[in-house]
Tab-separated table of C-alpha atoms in Angstrom:
chain	number	residue	atom	x	y	z
G	838	UNK	CA	-0.015	-0.077	-0.035
G	839	UNK	CA	1.729	3.399	-1.226
G	840	UNK	CA	1.922	5.813	1.877
G	841	UNK	CA	1.613	9.760	1.366
G	842	UNK	CA	4.710	11.508	2.917
G	843	UNK	CA	4.153	13.598	5.263
G	844	UNK	CA	0.902	12.334	6.495
G	845	UNK	CA	2.752	11.981	10.081
G	846	UNK	CA	4.130	15.212	9.769
G	847	UNK	CA	0.942	16.684	9.294
G	848	UNK	CA	-0.970	15.422	12.098
G	849	UNK	CA	1.722	16.309	14.773
G	850	UNK	CA	1.514	19.665	13.061
G	851	UNK	CA	-2.689	19.768	13.587
G	852	UNK	CA	-1.451	18.739	17.728
G	853	UNK	CA	-0.087	22.005	18.020
G	854	UNK	CA	-1.093	25.363	19.755
G	855	UNK	CA	-1.411	29.030	18.192
G	856	UNK	CA	1.296	31.566	18.671
G	857	UNK	CA	-0.182	34.686	20.529
G	858	UNK	CA	0.767	37.938	20.689
G	859	UNK	CA	0.911	39.827	24.174
G	860	UNK	CA	1.562	43.358	25.150
G	861	UNK	CA	4.452	43.415	28.016
G	862	UNK	CA	3.062	46.220	30.321
G	863	UNK	CA	5.760	48.219	31.776
G	864	UNK	CA	5.530	51.956	33.199
G	865	UNK	CA	8.997	52.839	31.829
G	866	UNK	CA	7.897	51.426	28.195
G	867	UNK	CA	4.774	54.004	28.616
G	868	UNK	CA	7.510	56.739	29.931
G	869	UNK	CA	9.805	56.008	26.294
G	870	UNK	CA	6.410	55.881	24.566
G	871	UNK	CA	7.215	52.450	23.636
G	872	UNK	CA	4.961	49.627	22.659
G	873	UNK	CA	6.473	46.199	23.570
G	874	UNK	CA	4.746	42.830	22.389
G	875	UNK	CA	6.196	38.964	22.403
G	876	UNK	CA	5.219	36.500	19.788
G	877	UNK	CA	4.761	33.651	22.111
G	878	UNK	CA	6.382	30.773	19.884
G	879	UNK	CA	7.035	28.968	23.361
G	880	UNK	CA	2.898	28.297	23.073
G	881	UNK	CA	3.136	26.155	20.211
G	882	UNK	CA	4.092	22.928	21.464
G	883	UNK	CA	5.719	21.697	24.930
G	884	UNK	CA	8.567	19.991	23.577
G	885	UNK	CA	8.902	21.288	19.762
G	886	UNK	CA	8.535	24.996	20.335
G	887	UNK	CA	9.876	27.936	19.164
G	888	UNK	CA	12.123	28.451	16.258
G	889	UNK	CA	13.557	24.767	16.713
G	890	UNK	CA	9.655	24.046	15.202
G	891	UNK	CA	9.935	26.708	12.824
G	892	UNK	CA	13.496	25.216	11.484
G	893	UNK	CA	12.418	21.824	11.337
G	894	UNK	CA	9.108	21.730	9.635
G	895	UNK	CA	10.173	21.830	6.388
G	896	UNK	CA	13.530	20.259	6.622
G	897	UNK	CA	11.543	16.989	8.050
G	898	UNK	CA	9.004	17.477	5.045
G	899	UNK	CA	12.350	16.959	2.361
G	900	UNK	CA	13.589	14.309	4.633
G	901	UNK	CA	10.234	12.129	4.300
G	902	UNK	CA	9.863	12.863	0.554
G	903	UNK	CA	13.176	11.772	-0.419
G	904	UNK	CA	12.383	8.573	1.800
G	905	UNK	CA	14.971	9.067	4.824
G	906	UNK	CA	14.371	6.730	7.773
G	907	UNK	CA	17.514	8.511	9.246
G	908	UNK	CA	17.857	12.104	10.860
G	909	UNK	CA	21.539	13.269	11.953
G	910	UNK	CA	22.296	15.870	13.459
G	911	UNK	CA	24.851	17.864	15.913
G	912	UNK	CA	24.288	19.792	19.207
G	913	UNK	CA	25.750	20.382	22.649
G	914	UNK	CA	24.692	18.703	25.873
G	915	UNK	CA	21.483	21.174	26.331
G	916	UNK	CA	20.925	21.489	22.826
G	917	UNK	CA	16.969	22.862	22.042
G	918	UNK	CA	17.644	21.707	18.362
G	919	UNK	CA	18.624	17.727	19.204
G	920	UNK	CA	15.744	18.098	22.085
G	921	UNK	CA	13.433	18.784	19.333
G	922	UNK	CA	14.621	16.506	16.542
G	923	UNK	CA	14.622	13.715	18.817
G	924	UNK	CA	11.215	14.156	19.351
G	925	UNK	CA	9.894	14.862	15.873
G	926	UNK	CA	11.855	12.058	14.889
G	927	UNK	CA	10.029	9.600	17.348
G	928	UNK	CA	6.865	10.852	16.762
G	929	UNK	CA	7.896	10.349	12.820
G	930	UNK	CA	8.980	7.159	13.375
G	931	UNK	CA	12.688	7.996	12.111
G	932	UNK	CA	15.734	7.060	13.238
G	933	UNK	CA	17.813	9.854	15.030
G	934	UNK	CA	21.723	10.134	15.685
G	935	UNK	CA	22.998	12.937	17.372
G	936	UNK	CA	26.835	13.996	17.473
G	937	UNK	CA	27.368	15.777	20.908
G	938	UNK	CA	30.226	17.931	21.540
G	939	UNK	CA	32.330	16.643	23.932
G	940	UNK	CA	33.125	13.933	27.049
G	941	UNK	CA	29.762	12.444	28.054
G	942	UNK	CA	28.853	13.831	31.074
G	943	UNK	CA	27.900	11.890	34.232
G	944	UNK	CA	25.215	11.635	34.826
G	945	UNK	CA	23.673	12.850	31.247
G	946	UNK	CA	22.126	15.884	31.184
G	947	UNK	CA	18.053	16.075	31.181
G	948	UNK	CA	18.214	16.918	27.602
G	949	UNK	CA	20.090	13.906	26.322
G	950	UNK	CA	18.025	11.331	28.800
G	951	UNK	CA	15.046	13.331	27.276
G	952	UNK	CA	16.647	12.443	23.823
G	953	UNK	CA	17.428	8.734	24.458
G	954	UNK	CA	14.250	8.243	25.693
G	955	UNK	CA	13.097	8.962	22.352
G	956	UNK	CA	15.514	6.296	20.509
G	957	UNK	CA	18.153	9.011	19.727
G	958	UNK	CA	21.642	7.611	19.621
G	959	UNK	CA	24.422	9.649	20.802
G	960	UNK	CA	27.471	9.837	19.676
G	961	UNK	CA	30.195	12.228	21.514
G	962	UNK	CA	32.578	13.704	19.713
G	963	UNK	CA	35.726	15.811	20.400
G	964	UNK	CA	35.421	19.724	20.467
G	965	UNK	CA	37.931	19.913	17.625
G	966	UNK	CA	35.908	16.984	15.451
G	967	UNK	CA	32.431	19.102	16.474
G	968	UNK	CA	33.944	22.317	14.661
G	969	UNK	CA	34.980	20.428	11.502
G	970	UNK	CA	31.555	18.996	11.876
G	971	UNK	CA	30.406	22.680	10.836
G	972	UNK	CA	31.668	23.119	7.108
G	973	UNK	CA	29.205	20.237	6.026
G	974	UNK	CA	25.485	22.225	5.142
G	975	UNK	CA	23.894	19.895	2.892
G	976	UNK	CA	21.628	17.022	3.618
G	977	UNK	CA	24.048	15.104	1.938
G	978	UNK	CA	27.256	16.476	2.878
G	979	UNK	CA	28.237	14.493	5.828
G	980	UNK	CA	31.358	11.885	5.286
G	981	UNK	CA	30.499	8.288	5.486
G	982	UNK	CA	26.642	9.266	5.229
G	983	UNK	CA	24.691	6.364	4.185
G	984	UNK	CA	21.646	5.614	2.080
G	985	UNK	CA	18.290	6.658	3.957
G	986	UNK	CA	20.289	9.037	6.451
G	987	UNK	CA	19.650	12.693	6.197
G	988	UNK	CA	22.040	15.173	7.601
G	989	UNK	CA	21.222	18.719	9.585
G	990	UNK	CA	23.690	20.498	10.576
G	991	UNK	CA	23.455	22.666	13.905
G	992	UNK	CA	20.609	24.355	14.812
G	993	UNK	CA	19.019	23.407	11.652
G	994	UNK	CA	21.107	26.003	9.543
G	995	UNK	CA	19.744	25.071	5.942
G	996	UNK	CA	17.888	26.732	3.366
G	997	UNK	CA	14.471	25.217	3.986
G	998	UNK	CA	14.506	26.372	7.542
G	999	UNK	CA	13.662	29.640	6.380
G	1000	UNK	CA	10.730	28.753	4.568
G	1001	UNK	CA	9.236	27.920	8.403
G	1002	UNK	CA	10.458	30.932	9.853
G	1003	UNK	CA	8.674	32.884	7.414
G	1004	UNK	CA	5.519	31.296	8.861
G	1005	UNK	CA	6.207	33.323	11.854
G	1006	UNK	CA	6.305	36.501	10.452
G	1007	UNK	CA	3.069	36.061	8.372
G	1008	UNK	CA	1.301	34.907	11.692
G	1009	UNK	CA	2.290	38.870	13.292
G	1010	UNK	CA	-1.426	40.804	12.578
G	1011	UNK	CA	-0.870	44.019	13.741
G	1012	UNK	CA	1.759	46.763	12.457
G	1013	UNK	CA	4.906	47.028	14.047
G	1014	UNK	CA	8.332	48.949	13.238
G	1015	UNK	CA	10.932	46.210	14.818
G	1016	UNK	CA	11.286	42.673	14.974
G	1017	UNK	CA	13.738	41.163	17.495
G	1018	UNK	CA	14.797	37.536	18.075
G	1019	UNK	CA	17.903	35.692	20.025
G	1020	UNK	CA	20.365	34.512	17.601
G	1021	UNK	CA	22.341	31.442	17.696
G	1022	UNK	CA	23.197	30.320	14.073
G	1023	UNK	CA	21.731	33.274	12.593
G	1024	UNK	CA	19.035	30.587	10.728
G	1025	UNK	CA	16.184	32.650	12.253
G	1026	UNK	CA	17.364	35.614	12.047
G	1027	UNK	CA	17.946	35.080	8.052
G	1028	UNK	CA	14.224	33.667	7.640
G	1029	UNK	CA	12.799	36.617	9.334
G	1030	UNK	CA	14.875	38.982	7.620
G	1031	UNK	CA	14.167	37.155	4.232
G	1032	UNK	CA	10.304	37.005	5.070
G	1033	UNK	CA	10.208	40.755	5.711
G	1034	UNK	CA	11.854	41.633	2.592
G	1035	UNK	CA	13.392	44.661	3.854
G	1036	UNK	CA	10.143	46.702	4.641
G	1037	UNK	CA	10.859	46.396	8.877
G	1038	UNK	CA	13.989	46.617	10.947
G	1039	UNK	CA	15.179	43.152	12.317
G	1040	UNK	CA	17.698	43.012	15.449
G	1041	UNK	CA	18.987	39.635	16.255
G	1042	UNK	CA	20.802	39.403	19.912
G	1043	UNK	CA	23.673	37.233	19.821
G	1044	UNK	CA	24.032	34.738	22.509
G	1045	UNK	CA	27.198	33.874	22.223
G	1046	UNK	CA	30.509	35.549	23.094
G	1047	UNK	CA	32.922	36.957	19.769
G	1048	UNK	CA	29.859	36.272	17.163
G	1049	UNK	CA	31.142	38.367	14.472
G	1050	UNK	CA	31.062	35.163	12.077
G	1051	UNK	CA	27.250	35.700	12.675
G	1052	UNK	CA	26.947	37.889	9.950
G	1053	UNK	CA	28.864	36.194	7.230
G	1054	UNK	CA	26.552	32.983	8.504
G	1055	UNK	CA	23.284	34.672	7.736
G	1056	UNK	CA	24.572	36.714	4.508
G	1057	UNK	CA	24.987	33.014	2.834
G	1058	UNK	CA	21.759	31.765	3.792
G	1059	UNK	CA	20.077	34.791	2.190
G	1060	UNK	CA	19.149	34.908	-1.738
G	1061	UNK	CA	20.238	38.629	-1.690
G	1062	UNK	CA	21.483	41.509	0.333
G	1063	UNK	CA	19.410	43.488	2.833
G	1064	UNK	CA	20.704	46.617	5.259
G	1065	UNK	CA	17.474	46.759	7.453
G	1066	UNK	CA	19.033	44.225	10.185
G	1067	UNK	CA	21.936	44.235	12.963
G	1068	UNK	CA	23.058	41.797	15.397
G	1069	UNK	CA	23.688	43.301	18.738
G	1070	UNK	CA	26.488	41.814	20.353
G	1071	UNK	CA	26.235	43.266	24.091
G	1072	UNK	CA	24.223	41.064	26.141
G	1073	UNK	CA	25.997	37.429	25.861
G	1074	UNK	CA	26.386	37.493	29.476
G	1075	UNK	CA	29.656	36.033	29.037
G	1076	UNK	CA	29.484	33.566	26.350
G	1077	UNK	CA	26.957	30.667	24.970
G	1078	UNK	CA	25.140	29.304	27.955
G	1079	UNK	CA	26.615	31.557	30.241
G	1080	UNK	CA	24.777	33.797	32.908
G	1081	UNK	CA	25.532	36.535	35.182
G	1082	UNK	CA	23.260	37.324	38.322
G	1083	UNK	CA	21.839	40.425	36.692
G	1084	UNK	CA	20.804	38.381	34.194
G	1085	UNK	CA	18.861	35.871	36.082
G	1086	UNK	CA	17.567	38.457	38.306
G	1087	UNK	CA	15.835	40.132	35.719
G	1088	UNK	CA	14.244	36.796	34.603
G	1089	UNK	CA	12.813	36.168	37.715
G	1090	UNK	CA	11.478	39.551	37.826
G	1091	UNK	CA	10.154	39.545	34.505
G	1092	UNK	CA	8.161	36.069	35.432
G	1093	UNK	CA	6.779	37.166	38.193
G	1094	UNK	CA	5.260	40.236	36.583
G	1095	UNK	CA	4.637	39.358	33.208
G	1096	UNK	CA	3.923	35.519	33.855
G	1097	UNK	CA	5.737	34.719	30.963
G	1098	UNK	CA	8.528	31.848	31.399
G	1099	UNK	CA	11.743	32.530	30.094
G	1100	UNK	CA	14.855	30.489	29.865
G	1101	UNK	CA	18.061	31.911	30.423
G	1102	UNK	CA	20.070	31.234	26.778
G	1103	UNK	CA	18.183	32.895	24.290
G	1104	UNK	CA	14.721	34.961	24.938
G	1105	UNK	CA	15.972	35.988	28.495
G	1106	UNK	CA	19.274	37.515	27.033
G	1107	UNK	CA	17.249	39.301	24.347
G	1108	UNK	CA	14.542	40.567	26.547
G	1109	UNK	CA	17.312	41.740	28.771
G	1110	UNK	CA	19.034	43.542	25.961
G	1111	UNK	CA	15.983	45.077	24.911
G	1112	UNK	CA	15.349	46.338	28.231
G	1113	UNK	CA	18.170	47.974	28.590
G	1114	UNK	CA	18.237	49.664	24.868
G	1115	UNK	CA	14.670	50.986	25.460
G	1116	UNK	CA	15.924	52.264	29.281
G	1117	UNK	CA	18.830	54.222	27.247
G	1118	UNK	CA	16.288	55.423	24.389
G	1119	UNK	CA	18.075	53.319	21.591
G	1120	UNK	CA	14.190	53.721	20.348
G	1121	UNK	CA	12.544	56.439	18.780
G	1122	UNK	CA	9.134	57.432	20.574
G	1123	UNK	CA	5.855	55.699	18.841
G	1124	UNK	CA	8.099	52.715	18.216
G	1125	UNK	CA	6.324	49.302	18.409
G	1126	UNK	CA	8.579	46.242	19.012
G	1127	UNK	CA	7.785	42.621	18.101
G	1128	UNK	CA	9.777	40.163	20.142
G	1129	UNK	CA	10.069	36.603	18.969
G	1130	UNK	CA	9.851	34.402	22.390
G	1131	UNK	CA	12.124	31.646	20.686
G	1132	UNK	CA	10.749	28.708	23.320
G	1133	UNK	CA	13.556	26.616	24.155
G	1134	UNK	CA	12.183	26.405	27.694
G	1135	UNK	CA	13.230	22.669	28.638
G	1136	UNK	CA	16.920	24.424	28.415
G	1137	UNK	CA	15.949	26.111	32.280
G	1138	UNK	CA	16.635	22.810	33.650
G	1139	UNK	CA	20.282	23.485	33.474
G	1140	UNK	CA	20.274	26.534	35.624
G	1141	UNK	CA	19.272	27.771	38.937
G	1142	UNK	CA	15.984	29.660	38.251
G	1143	UNK	CA	13.853	28.956	41.367
């Protein structure tokens, strides 16, 4: 019997919830005459949430159309990308292999325990070998890849990912002046830039230190140049997955007042940076800013946010 590709993917997507827009109420914003809204992509799904799903959707569709039976990708010991991929692979009946940076932690992190529970095979690689893996960008690029296997680069940084990110932008149904989002590989940023096609300004907030290379990575994903975007490197908190007492306190206070859960790797850093920029008068009065909550709340488990 012929099975239509993607039927399970469509079923998975129908289980998702709506990503709403919520206004952030803060007297400081009123004094600055600034409106801040959050695009709550963390609401999409309890596991495959935010930009993780946005980036994976069309990649998964492509893998299924090719008849792939195994998905291979790479990430760290708290990788949101691998966590989402392991769950999606399990839901779609696909094998998954995760190439993990560094030595196996003892015990495994909660993220890796989840991945293993969903059937992902964990293969730990040295940090030097991990860096070399970043050069392989196409689904067939990985050396030694076998028939039926499909390679996803770090964070799902492929051109197909931009199509899913574009759907995020299309869902924003109010006028706005500026779109802001956290930035890891730059893929979601590239998708937003392309979807807006120069009509709005975009700021990506780098989650890692020494992120000059991100500009080139974003440009490599775009089919034409744009001059309406920038990457802020001022709020990385000391490096990827690193925090400061000020950042953690900001997150606790924000959650208490706004009732929106955050994590300190991506969205927490972006909002901390936005609050600081608004307080410093970096935006003209009357601006309406949309900030994208990119999910990844499972990553909270690696931090003391009680």
